[in-house]
Coordinates of C-alpha atoms in Angstrom, one line a residue:
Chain A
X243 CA -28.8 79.7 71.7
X244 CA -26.6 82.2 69.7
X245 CA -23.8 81.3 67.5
X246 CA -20.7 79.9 69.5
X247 CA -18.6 82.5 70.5
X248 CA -15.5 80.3 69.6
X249 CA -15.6 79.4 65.7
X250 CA -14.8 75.1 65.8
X251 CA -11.3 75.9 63.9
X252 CA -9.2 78.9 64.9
X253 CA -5.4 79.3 64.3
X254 CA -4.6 78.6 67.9
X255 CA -6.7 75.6 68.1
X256 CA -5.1 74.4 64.9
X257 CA -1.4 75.3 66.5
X258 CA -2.7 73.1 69.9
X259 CA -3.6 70.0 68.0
X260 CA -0.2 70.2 66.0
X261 CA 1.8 70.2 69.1
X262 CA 0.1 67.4 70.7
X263 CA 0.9 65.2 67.8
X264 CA 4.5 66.5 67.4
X265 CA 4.7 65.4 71.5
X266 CA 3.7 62.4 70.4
X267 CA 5.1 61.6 67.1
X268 CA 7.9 64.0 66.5
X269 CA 5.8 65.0 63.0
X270 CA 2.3 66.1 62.1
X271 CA 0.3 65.7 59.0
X272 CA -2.3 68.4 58.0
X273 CA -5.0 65.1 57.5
X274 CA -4.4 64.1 61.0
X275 CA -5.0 67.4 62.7
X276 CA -7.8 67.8 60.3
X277 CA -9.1 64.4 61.8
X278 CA -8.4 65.0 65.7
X279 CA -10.4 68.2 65.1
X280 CA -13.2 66.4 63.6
X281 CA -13.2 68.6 60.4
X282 CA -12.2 68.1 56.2
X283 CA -8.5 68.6 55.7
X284 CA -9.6 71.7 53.2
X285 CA -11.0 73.5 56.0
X286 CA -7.5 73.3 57.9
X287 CA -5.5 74.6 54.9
X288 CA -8.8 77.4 54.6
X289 CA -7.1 78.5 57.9
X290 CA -3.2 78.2 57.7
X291 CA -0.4 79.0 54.9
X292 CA 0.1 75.4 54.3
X293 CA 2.0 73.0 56.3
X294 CA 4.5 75.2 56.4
X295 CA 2.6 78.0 58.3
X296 CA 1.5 75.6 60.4
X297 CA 5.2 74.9 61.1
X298 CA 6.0 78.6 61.8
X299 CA 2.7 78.3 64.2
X300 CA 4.4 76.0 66.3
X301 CA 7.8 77.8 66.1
X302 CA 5.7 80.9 67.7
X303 CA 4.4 79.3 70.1
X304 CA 7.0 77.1 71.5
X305 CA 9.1 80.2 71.5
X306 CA 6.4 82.3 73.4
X307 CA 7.6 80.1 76.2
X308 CA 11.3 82.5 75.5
X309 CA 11.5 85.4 78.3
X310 CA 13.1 87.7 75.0
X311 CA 13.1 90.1 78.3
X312 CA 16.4 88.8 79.1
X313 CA 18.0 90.4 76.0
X314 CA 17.5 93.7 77.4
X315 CA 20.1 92.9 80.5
X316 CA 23.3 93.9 80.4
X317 CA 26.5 93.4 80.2
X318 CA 26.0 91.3 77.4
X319 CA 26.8 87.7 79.7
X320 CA 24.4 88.7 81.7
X321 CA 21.9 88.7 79.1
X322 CA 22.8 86.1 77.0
X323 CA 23.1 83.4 80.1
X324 CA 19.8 84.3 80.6
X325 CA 18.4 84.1 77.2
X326 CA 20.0 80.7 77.0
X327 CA 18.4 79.1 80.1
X328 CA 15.0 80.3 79.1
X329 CA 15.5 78.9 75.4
X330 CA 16.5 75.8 76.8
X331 CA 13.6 75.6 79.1
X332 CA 10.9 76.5 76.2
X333 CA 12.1 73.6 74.3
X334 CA 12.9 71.1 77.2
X335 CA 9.3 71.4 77.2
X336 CA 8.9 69.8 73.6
X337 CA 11.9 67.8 72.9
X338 CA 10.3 66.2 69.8
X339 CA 9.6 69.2 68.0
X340 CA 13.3 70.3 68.3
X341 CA 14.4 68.5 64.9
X342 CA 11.1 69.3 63.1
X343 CA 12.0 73.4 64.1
X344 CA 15.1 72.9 63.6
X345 CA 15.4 71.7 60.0
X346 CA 12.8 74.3 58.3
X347 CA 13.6 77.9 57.7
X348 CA 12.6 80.9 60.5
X349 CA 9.8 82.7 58.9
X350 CA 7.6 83.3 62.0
X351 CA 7.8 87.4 62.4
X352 CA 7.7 87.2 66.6
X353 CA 10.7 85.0 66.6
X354 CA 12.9 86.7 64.2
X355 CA 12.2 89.9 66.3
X356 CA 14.1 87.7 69.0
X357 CA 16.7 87.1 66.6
X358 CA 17.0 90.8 66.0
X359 CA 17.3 91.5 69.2
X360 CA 20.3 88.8 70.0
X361 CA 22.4 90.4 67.2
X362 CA 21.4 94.2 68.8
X363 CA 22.4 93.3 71.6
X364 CA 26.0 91.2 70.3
X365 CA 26.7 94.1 68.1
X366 CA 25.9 96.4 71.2
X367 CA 28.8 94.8 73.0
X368 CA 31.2 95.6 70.1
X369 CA 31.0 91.8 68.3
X370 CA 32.3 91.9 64.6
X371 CA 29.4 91.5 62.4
X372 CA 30.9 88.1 61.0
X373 CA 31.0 87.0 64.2
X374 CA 27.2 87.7 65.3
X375 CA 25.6 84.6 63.7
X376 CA 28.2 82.1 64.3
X377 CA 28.3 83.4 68.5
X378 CA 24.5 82.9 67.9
X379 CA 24.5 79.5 66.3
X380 CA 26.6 78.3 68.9
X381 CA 25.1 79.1 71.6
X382 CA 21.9 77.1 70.2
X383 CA 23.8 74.3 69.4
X384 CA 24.2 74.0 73.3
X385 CA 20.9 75.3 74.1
X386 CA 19.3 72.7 71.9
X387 CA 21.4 70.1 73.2
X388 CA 20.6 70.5 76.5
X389 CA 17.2 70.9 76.1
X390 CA 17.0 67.2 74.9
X391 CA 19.1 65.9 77.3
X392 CA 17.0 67.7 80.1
X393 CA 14.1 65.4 78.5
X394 CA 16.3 62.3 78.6
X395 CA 15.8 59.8 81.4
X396 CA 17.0 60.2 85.4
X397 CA 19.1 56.6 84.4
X398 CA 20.3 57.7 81.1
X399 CA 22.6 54.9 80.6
X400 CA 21.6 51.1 82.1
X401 CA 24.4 49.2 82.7
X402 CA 23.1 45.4 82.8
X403 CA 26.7 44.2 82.7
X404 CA 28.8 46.3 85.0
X405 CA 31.7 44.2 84.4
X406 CA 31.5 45.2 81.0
X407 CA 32.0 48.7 81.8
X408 CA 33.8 49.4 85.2
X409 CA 35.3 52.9 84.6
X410 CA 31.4 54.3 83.4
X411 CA 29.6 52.6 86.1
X412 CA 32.1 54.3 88.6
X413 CA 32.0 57.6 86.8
X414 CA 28.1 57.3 86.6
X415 CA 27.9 56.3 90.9
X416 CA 30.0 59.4 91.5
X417 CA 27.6 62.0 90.1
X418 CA 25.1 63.2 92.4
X419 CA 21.3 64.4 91.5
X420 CA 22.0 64.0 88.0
X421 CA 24.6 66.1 85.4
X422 CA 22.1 67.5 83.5
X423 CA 22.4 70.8 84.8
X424 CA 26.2 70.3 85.8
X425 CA 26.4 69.8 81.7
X426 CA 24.9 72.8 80.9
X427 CA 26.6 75.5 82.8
X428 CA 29.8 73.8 82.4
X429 CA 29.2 73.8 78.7
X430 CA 28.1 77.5 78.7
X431 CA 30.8 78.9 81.0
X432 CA 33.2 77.3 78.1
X433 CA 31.5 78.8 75.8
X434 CA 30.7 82.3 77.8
X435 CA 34.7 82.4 78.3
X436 CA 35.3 81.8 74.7
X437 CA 33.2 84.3 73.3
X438 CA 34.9 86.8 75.4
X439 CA 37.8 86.4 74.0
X440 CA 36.5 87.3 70.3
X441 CA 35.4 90.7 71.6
X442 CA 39.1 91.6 73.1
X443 CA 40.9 90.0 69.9
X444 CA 42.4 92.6 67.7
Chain B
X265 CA 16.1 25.9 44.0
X266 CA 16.8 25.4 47.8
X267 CA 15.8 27.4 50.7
X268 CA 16.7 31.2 49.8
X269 CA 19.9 32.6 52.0
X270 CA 18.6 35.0 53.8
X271 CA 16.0 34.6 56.0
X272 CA 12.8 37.2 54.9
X273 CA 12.9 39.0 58.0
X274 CA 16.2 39.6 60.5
X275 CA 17.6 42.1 62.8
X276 CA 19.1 43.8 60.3
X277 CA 16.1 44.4 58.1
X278 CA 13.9 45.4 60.9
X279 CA 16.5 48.1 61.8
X280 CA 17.4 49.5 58.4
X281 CA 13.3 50.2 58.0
X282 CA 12.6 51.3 61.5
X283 CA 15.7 54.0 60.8
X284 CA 14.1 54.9 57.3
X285 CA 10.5 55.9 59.5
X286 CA 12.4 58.1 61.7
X287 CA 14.7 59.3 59.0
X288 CA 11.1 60.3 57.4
X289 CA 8.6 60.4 60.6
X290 CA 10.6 61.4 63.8
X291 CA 9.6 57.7 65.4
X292 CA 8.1 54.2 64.1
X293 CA 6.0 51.6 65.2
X294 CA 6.2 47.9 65.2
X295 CA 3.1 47.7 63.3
X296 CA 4.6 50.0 60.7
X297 CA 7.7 47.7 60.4
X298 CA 5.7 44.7 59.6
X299 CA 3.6 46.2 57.2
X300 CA 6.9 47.6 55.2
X301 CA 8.3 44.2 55.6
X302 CA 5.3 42.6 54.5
X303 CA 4.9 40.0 57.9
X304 CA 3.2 40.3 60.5
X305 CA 3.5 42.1 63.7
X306 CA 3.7 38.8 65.8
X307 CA 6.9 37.9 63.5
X308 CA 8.9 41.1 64.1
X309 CA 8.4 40.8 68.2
X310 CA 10.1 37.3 67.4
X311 CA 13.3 38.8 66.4
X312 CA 13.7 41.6 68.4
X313 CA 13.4 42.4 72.4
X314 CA 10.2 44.6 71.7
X315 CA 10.0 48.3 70.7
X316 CA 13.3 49.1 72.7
X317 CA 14.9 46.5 71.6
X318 CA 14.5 48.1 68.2
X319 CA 15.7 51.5 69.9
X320 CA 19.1 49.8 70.9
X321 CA 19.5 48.4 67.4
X322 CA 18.7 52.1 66.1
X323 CA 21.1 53.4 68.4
X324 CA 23.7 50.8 67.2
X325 CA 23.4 51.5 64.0
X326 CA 23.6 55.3 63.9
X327 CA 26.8 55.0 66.3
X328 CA 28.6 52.2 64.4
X329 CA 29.2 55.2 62.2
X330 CA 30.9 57.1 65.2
X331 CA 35.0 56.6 65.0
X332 CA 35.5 55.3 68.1
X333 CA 39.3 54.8 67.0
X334 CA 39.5 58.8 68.2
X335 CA 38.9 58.2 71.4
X336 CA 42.5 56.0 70.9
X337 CA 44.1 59.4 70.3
X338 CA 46.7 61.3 72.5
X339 CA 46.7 64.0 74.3
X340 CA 43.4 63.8 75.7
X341 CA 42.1 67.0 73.6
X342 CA 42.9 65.6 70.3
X343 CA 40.6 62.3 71.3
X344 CA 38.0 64.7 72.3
X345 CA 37.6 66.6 69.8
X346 CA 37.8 63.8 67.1
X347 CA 35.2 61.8 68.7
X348 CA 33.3 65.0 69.1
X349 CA 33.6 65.8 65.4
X350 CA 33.0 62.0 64.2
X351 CA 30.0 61.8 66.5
X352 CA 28.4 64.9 65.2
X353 CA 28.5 63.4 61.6
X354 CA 27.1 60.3 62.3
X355 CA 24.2 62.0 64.2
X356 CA 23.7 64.7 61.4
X357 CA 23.1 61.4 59.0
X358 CA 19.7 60.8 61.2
X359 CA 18.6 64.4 62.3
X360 CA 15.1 63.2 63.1
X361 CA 16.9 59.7 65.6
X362 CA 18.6 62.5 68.2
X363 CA 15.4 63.1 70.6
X364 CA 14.2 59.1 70.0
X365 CA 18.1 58.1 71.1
X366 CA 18.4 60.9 73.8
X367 CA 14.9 60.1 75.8
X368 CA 15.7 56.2 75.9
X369 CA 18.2 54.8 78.0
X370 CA 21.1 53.6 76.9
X371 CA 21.6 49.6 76.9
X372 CA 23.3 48.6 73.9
X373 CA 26.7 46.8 74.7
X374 CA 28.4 48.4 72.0
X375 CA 27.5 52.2 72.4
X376 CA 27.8 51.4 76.1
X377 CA 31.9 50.4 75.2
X378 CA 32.2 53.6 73.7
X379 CA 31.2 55.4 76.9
X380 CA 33.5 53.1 78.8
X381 CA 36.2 54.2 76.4
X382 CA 35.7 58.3 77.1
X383 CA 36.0 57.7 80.8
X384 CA 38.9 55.5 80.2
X385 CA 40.5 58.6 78.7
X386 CA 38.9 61.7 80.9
X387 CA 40.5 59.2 83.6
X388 CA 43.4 59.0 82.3
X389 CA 44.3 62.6 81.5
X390 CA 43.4 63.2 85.1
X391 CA 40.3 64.3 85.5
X392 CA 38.0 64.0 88.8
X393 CA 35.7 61.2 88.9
X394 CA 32.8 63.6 89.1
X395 CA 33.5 65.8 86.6
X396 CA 33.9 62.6 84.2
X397 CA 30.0 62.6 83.3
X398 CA 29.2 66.3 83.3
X399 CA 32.4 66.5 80.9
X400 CA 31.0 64.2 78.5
X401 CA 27.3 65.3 78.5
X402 CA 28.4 69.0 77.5
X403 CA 30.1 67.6 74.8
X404 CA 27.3 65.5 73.8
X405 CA 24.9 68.8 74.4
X406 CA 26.9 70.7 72.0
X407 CA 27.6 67.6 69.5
X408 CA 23.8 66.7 69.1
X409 CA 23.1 70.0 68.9
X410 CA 25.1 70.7 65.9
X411 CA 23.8 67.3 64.1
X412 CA 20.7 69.2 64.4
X413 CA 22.2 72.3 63.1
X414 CA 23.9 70.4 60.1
X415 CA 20.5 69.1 59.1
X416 CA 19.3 72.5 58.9
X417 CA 18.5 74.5 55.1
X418 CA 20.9 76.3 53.6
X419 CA 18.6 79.5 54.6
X420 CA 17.9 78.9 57.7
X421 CA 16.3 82.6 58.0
X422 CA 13.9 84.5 55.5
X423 CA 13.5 87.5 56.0
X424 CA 10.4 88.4 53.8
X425 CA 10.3 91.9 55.6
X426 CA 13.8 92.8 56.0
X427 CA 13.0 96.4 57.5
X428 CA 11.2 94.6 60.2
X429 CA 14.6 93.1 61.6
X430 CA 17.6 95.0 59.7
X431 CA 20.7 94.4 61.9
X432 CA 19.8 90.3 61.4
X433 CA 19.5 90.6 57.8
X434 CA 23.1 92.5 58.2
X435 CA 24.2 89.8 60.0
X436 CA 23.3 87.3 58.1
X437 CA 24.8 89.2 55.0
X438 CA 27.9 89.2 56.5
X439 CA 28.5 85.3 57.1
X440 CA 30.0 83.8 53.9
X441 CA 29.8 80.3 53.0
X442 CA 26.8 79.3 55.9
X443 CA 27.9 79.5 59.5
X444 CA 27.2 75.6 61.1
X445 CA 30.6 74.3 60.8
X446 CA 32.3 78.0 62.6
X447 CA 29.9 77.3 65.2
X448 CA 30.5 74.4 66.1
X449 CA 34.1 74.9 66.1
X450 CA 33.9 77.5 68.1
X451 CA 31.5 75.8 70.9
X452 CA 34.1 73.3 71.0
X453 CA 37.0 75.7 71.1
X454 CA 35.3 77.2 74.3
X455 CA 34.4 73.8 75.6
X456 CA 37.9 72.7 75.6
X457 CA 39.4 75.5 76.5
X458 CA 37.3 75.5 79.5
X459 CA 37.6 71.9 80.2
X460 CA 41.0 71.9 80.3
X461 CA 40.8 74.5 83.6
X462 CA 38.5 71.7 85.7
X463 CA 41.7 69.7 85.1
X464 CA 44.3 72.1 86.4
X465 CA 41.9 73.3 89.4
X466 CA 43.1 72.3 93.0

């Protein structure tokens, strides 16, 4: 037998082991995925640019799961409905690591491509530059929203005592299939609408 | 000296350190709250109605901070956005409870009133029965998302090569001040605006 073709610790194995435990546990620690890879903790930082690169790791790959495809439709709606439904989708798929990504700064050079791209395509339209992030930013505020709710239960809210709570149990019985998607167009058909009316302001 | 009090361990104290592991963890354990405590597991599953128990008082907790006074308010868009804006705070104070909260059902009487309250009002200011939940989880999508947002670093992008992506870093040069609160007003302004037309549709 030669040498293993696959070296035990790799980058993308390192990235795999994080995400499990993030799945699980909403965090990581470098010892633990030093541990579930049956290695030293040195050896894990001998690979990575700290925890922190081991963050961006994850940001890459959970946004791999982004068609950034959809940013080069047009008009503009067009492409940004459909960037928005694949972002949501990509982190539906990992709810937990939503506030871990969330609260650390975008270093990853594949995802701020994406970003790049978004603000391309918003300037494109004729957007004011002031305006770029903030359209952007809100747009993930829903996105991100959504994608947690998307992981949330079928019976979201469990009404032991229906007494208690007449007019939600009677708004809850009257929507079919669940609202989860309802919510989501409805929130960014507001916002679609809204937005619109930046780029026709004076 | 007579007996102390307090009693060492009570609902209260379980909650406060099961929210101080998922202010710092993402989740907790009951193990981990008896070993903070200084008790054993046993004693902690004596106070509370298991692990989700703990997850109601959690959720109790974080929205005891919500102003549910708003949803008092008059007209109905005022209430809205109020409770929107109160609710957004209280979440942003516990970034790391939002995707514990949003993938456990709802049973805790008190959060559960709150709901009852929003219907009361999307009700009252005539909307349809069906569009009641779909209303309210957009605004919660948008809300939770922005907690999230709020929670975020000041930088939230570096741009170590700013050739690689030079219309973001011109975007980002051109929003003074940080761009979370614009955002969100602006989701919110778009959400309303377009919530308002399911109210005046035939």
């Amino acid at each position: 037998m030669g040498r293993p073709h696959k070296p035990l610790l790799d980058r993308v194995r390192i990235t795999t082991t994080a995400l499990e435990l993030v799945d699980e546990q909403g965090d990581f620690s470098v010892p633990q995925i030093a541990r579930r890879l049956g290695v030293q903790t040195a050896s894990v930082y001998h690979h990575v640019d700290g925890r922190d690169g081991i963050v961006e790791l994850l940001r890459e790959r959970v946004c791999a799961a982004i068609d950034s495809g959809t940013l080069d439709e047009r008009p503009w709606e067009t492409a940004v409905a459909a960037w928005a439904r694949s972002y949501r989708a990509a982190f539906a798929a990992h709810p937990k690591a939503i506030p871990l990504l969330t609260t650390s700064p975008v270093r990853a050079p594949r995802v701020l491509e994406q970003y790049e791209k978004a603000v391309a395509l918003l300037l494109d339209a004729g957007f004011a530059l002031p305006d770029v992030m903030p359209v952007i930013i809100a747009l993930e505020n829903l996105v991100l929203g959504s994608a947690l709710d998307m992981a949330a239960p079928e019976a979201m809210w469990e009404l032991t005592d229906e007494a208690a709570t007449p007019q939600l149990a009677r708004a809850l019985a009257a929507v079919a299939g669940g609202p989860t998607d309802r919510s989501f167009e409805l929130a960014l058909a507001g916002y679609l609408a809204h937005v619109r009316r930046l780029l026709n302001a004076p």
